[in-house]
Tab-separated table of C-alpha atoms in Angstrom:
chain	number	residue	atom	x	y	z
A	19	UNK	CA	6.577	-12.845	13.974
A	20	UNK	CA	7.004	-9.395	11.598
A	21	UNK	CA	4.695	-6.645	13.402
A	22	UNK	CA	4.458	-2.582	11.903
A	23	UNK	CA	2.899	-0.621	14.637
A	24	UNK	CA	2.046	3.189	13.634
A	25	UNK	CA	1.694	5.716	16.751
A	26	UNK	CA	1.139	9.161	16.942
A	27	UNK	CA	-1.654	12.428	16.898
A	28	UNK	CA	-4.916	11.241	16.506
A	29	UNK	CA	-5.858	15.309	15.997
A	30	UNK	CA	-3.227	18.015	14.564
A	31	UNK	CA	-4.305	21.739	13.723
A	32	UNK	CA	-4.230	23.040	10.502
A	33	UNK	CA	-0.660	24.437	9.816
A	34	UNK	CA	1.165	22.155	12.532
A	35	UNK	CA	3.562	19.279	11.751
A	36	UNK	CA	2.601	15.918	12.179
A	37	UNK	CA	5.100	13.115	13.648
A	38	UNK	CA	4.064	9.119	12.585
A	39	UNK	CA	5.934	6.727	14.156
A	40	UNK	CA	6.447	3.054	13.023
A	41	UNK	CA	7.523	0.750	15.340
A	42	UNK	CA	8.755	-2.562	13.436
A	43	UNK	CA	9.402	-6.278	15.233
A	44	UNK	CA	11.061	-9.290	13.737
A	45	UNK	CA	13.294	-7.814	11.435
A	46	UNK	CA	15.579	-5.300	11.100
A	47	UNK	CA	15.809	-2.294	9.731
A	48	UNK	CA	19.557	-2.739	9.114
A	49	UNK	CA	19.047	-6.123	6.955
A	50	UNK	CA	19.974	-5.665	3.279
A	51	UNK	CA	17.165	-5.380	1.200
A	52	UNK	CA	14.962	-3.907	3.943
A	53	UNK	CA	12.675	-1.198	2.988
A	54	UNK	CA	9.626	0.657	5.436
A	55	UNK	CA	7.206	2.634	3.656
A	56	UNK	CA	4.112	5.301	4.377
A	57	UNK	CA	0.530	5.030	2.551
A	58	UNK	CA	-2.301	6.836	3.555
A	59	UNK	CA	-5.883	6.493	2.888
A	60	UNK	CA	-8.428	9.319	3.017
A	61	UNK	CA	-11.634	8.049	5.082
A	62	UNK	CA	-13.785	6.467	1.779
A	63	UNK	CA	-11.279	6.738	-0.589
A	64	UNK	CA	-8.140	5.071	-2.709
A	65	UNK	CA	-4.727	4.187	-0.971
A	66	UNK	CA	-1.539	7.103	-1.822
A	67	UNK	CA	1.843	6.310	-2.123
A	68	UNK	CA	3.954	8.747	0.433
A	69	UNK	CA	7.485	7.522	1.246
A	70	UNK	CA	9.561	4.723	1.460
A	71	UNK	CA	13.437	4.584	3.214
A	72	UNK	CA	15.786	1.416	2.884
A	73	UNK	CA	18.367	-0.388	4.559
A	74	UNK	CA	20.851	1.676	3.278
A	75	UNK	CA	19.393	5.108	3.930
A	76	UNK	CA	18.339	5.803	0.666
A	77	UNK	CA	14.675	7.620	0.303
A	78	UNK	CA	11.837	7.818	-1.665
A	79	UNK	CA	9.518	10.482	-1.767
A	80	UNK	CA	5.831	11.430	-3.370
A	81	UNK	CA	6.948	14.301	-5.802
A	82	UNK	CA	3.654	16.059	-4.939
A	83	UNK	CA	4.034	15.686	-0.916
A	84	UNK	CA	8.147	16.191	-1.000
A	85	UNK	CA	8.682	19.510	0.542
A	86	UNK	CA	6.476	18.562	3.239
A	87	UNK	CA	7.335	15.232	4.550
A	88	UNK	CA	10.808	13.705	5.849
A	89	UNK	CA	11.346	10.312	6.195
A	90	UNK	CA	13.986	9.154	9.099
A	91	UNK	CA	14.778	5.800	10.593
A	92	UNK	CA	16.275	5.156	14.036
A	93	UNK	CA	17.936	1.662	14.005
A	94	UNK	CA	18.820	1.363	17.635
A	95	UNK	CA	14.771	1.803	18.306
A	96	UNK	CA	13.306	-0.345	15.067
A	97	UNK	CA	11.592	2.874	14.125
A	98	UNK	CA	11.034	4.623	11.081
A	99	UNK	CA	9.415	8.122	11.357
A	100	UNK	CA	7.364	10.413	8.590
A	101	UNK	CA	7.257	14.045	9.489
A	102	UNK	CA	5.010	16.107	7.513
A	103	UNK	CA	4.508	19.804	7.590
A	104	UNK	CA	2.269	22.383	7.527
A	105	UNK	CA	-1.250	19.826	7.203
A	106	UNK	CA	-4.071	20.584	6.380
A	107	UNK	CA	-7.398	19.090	6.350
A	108	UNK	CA	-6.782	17.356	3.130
A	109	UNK	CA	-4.074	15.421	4.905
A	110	UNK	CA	-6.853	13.687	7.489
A	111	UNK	CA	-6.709	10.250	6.562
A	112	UNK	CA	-5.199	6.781	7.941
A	113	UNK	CA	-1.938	6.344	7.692
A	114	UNK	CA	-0.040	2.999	7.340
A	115	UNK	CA	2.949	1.712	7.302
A	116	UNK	CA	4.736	-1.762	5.405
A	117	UNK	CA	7.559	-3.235	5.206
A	118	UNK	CA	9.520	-3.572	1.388
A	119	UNK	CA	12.039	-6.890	1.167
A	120	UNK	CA	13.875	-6.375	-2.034
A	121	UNK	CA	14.881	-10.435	-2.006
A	122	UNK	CA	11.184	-11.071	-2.533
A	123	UNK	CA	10.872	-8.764	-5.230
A	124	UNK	CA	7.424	-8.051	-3.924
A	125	UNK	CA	6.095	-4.802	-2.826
A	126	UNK	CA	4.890	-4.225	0.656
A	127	UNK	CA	4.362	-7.450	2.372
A	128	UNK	CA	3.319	-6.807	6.054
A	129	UNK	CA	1.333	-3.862	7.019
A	130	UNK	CA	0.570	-2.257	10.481
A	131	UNK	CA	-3.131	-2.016	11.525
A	132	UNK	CA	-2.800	1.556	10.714
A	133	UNK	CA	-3.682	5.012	12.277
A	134	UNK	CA	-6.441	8.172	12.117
A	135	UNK	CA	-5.027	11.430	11.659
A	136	UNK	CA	-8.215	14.304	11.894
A	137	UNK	CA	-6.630	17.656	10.602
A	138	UNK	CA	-9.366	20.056	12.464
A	139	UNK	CA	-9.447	23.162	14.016
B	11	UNK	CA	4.308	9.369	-12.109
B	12	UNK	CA	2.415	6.511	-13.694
B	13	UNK	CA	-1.655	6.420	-13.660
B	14	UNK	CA	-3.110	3.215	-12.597
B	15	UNK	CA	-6.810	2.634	-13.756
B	16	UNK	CA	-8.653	-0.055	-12.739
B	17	UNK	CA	-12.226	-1.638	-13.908
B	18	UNK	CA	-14.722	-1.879	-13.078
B	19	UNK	CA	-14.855	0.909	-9.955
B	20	UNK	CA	-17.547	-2.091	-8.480
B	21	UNK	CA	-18.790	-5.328	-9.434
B	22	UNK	CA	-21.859	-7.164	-8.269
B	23	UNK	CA	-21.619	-10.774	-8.504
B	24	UNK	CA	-22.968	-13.569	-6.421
B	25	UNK	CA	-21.309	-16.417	-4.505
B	26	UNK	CA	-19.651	-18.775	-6.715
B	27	UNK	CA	-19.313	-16.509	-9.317
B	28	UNK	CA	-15.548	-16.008	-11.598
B	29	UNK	CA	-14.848	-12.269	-11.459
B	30	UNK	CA	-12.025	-10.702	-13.313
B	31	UNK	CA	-10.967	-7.301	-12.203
B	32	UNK	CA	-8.628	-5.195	-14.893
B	33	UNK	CA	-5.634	-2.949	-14.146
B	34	UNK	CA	-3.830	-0.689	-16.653
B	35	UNK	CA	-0.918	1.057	-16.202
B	36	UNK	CA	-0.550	4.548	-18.270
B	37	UNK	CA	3.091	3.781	-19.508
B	38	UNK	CA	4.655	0.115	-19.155
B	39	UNK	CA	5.694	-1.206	-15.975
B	40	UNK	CA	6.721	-4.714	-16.962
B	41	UNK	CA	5.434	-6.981	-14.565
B	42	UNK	CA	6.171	-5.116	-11.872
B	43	UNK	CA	2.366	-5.102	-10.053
B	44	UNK	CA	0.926	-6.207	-7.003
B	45	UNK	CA	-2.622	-6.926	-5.672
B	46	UNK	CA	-4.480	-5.886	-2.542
B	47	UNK	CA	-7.656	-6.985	-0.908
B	48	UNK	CA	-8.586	-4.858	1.896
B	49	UNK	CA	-11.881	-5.419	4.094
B	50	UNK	CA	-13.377	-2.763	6.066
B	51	UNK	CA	-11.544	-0.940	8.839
B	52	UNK	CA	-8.500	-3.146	7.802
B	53	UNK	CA	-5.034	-2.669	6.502
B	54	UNK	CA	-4.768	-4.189	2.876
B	55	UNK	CA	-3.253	-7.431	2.312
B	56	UNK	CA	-0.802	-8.114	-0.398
B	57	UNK	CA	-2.442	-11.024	-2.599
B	58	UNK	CA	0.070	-11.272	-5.365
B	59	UNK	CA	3.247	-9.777	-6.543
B	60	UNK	CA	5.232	-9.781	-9.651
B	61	UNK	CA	1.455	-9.614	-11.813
B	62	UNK	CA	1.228	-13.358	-11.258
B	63	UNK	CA	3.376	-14.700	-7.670
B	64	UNK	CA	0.717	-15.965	-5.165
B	65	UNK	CA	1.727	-14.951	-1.624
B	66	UNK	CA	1.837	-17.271	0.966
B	67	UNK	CA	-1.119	-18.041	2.611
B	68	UNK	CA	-3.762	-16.862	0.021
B	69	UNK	CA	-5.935	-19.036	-1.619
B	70	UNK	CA	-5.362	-20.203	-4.889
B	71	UNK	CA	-8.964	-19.247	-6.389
B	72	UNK	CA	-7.001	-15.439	-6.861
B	73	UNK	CA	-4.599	-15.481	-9.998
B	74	UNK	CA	-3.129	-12.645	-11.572
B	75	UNK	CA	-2.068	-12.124	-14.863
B	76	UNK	CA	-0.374	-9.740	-17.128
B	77	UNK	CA	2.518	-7.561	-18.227
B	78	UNK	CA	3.159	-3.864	-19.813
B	79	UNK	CA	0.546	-2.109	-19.208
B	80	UNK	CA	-2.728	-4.346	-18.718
B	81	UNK	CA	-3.312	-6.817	-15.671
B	82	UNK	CA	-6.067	-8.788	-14.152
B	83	UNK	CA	-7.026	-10.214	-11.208
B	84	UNK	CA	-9.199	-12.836	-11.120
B	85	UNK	CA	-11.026	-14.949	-8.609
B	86	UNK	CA	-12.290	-18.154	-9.846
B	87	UNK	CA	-15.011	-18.659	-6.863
B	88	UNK	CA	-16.394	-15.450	-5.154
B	89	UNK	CA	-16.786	-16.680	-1.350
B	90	UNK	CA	-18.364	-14.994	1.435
B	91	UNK	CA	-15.290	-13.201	2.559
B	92	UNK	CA	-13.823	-11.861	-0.571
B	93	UNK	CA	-16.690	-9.260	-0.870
B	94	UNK	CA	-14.460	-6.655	-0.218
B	95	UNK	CA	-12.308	-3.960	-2.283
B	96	UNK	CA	-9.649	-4.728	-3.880
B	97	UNK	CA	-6.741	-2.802	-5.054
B	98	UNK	CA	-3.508	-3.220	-7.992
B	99	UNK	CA	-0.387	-1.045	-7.370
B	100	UNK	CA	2.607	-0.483	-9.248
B	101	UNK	CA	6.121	-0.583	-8.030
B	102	UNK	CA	8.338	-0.181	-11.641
B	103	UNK	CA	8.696	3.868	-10.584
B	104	UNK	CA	8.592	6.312	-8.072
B	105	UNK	CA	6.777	7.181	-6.860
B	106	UNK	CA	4.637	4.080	-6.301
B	107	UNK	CA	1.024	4.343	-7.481
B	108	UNK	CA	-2.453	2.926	-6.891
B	109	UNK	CA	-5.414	1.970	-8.554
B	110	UNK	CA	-8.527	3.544	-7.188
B	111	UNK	CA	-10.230	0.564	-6.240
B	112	UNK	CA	-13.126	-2.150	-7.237
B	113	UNK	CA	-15.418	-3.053	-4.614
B	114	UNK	CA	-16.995	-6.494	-5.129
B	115	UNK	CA	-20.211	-6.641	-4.051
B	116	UNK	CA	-22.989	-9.068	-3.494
B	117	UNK	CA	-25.611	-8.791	-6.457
């Protein structure tokens, strides 16, 4: 059974960084052809497009979010992890993340449930 | 980065209905487009890939169709559940990019 489970702040101050975690089960993060992404979805509004890191290391980023955010994995822990800086209350929004399979030549296929990020004072 | 437009923004229809929602992409991404439904307070679910690959599991009243730069989606019998929003995304370029949205709703 695939499962994406995101974890982190449910409130961050304005300025601080925020750390997402995304814990993935039944696959691996090491498989060729695996790829775990970030989208985020303001509360009422359209789904954006943040990051995306494969198998093989190799990363994607949102031109207009790159100097904030940092995309990592951690193999030995089936984790991927977004770091963005410096938020703001623009960034207060859900944040998902989904899993890629480049064999499928779909786009994301399995999704976590998701998680509320409030950027407030 | 690519502009994804989709029409109508919502769409009243009633039970039984065939809806088509559009999708155009502001440069040509082949076929490389996927569809989303996503109910409220839910994570979206992929409902087709590649413009026109059913994923498993969904029902075959959703089709998709298309290629360059216009795509639809269309569901051949609105049922109770699929009153929900529904979204196209393309995945030819980064950095990936979504429509904003059609909400289907009951007329």
């Amino acid at each position: 059974q695939i499962t994406l489970k995101e974890s982190g702040p449910t409130l961050v101050k304005p300025t601080q960084t925020l750390t997402l975690t995304c814990t993935v089960s039944g696959f691996s993060l090491t498989t060729t052809g695996v790829g775990v992404g970030w989208i985020r979805q303001p509360p009422g509004k359209a789904l954006e497009w943040l990051a995306l890191i494969y198998w093989d290391d190799d990363k994607r980023y949102s031109p207009s979010l790159k100097n904030r955010l940092t995309i990592t994995k951690d193999t030995s822990k089936n984790q991927v992890v977004l770091t963005m800086t410096n938020v703001g209350p623009v960034d207060t929004a859900t944040y998902y993340c989904a899993r890629r399979l480049l064999s499928r030549a779909s786009s994301y296929d399995f999704w976590g449930q998701g998680t509320l990020v409030t950027v407030s004072s | 980065d690519i502009q994804m437009t989709q029409s109508p923004s919502t769409l009243s229809a009633s039970v039984g209905d065939r809806v088509t929602i559009t999708c155009r992409a502001s440069q040509s991404i082949s076929n490389w487009l996927a569809w989303y439904q996503q109910k409220p307070g839910k994570a979206p679910k992929l409902l087709i890939y590649k413009a026109s690959t059913l994923e498993s599991g969904v029902p075959s009243r959703f089709s998709g169709s298309g290629s360059g730069t216009e795509f639809t989606l269309t569901i051949s019998s609105l049922q109770p559940d699929d009153f929900v929003t529904y979204y196209c995304q393309q995945y030819n370029n980064y950095p990936w990019t979504f429509g904003q949205g059609t909400k289907v709703e009951i007329k």
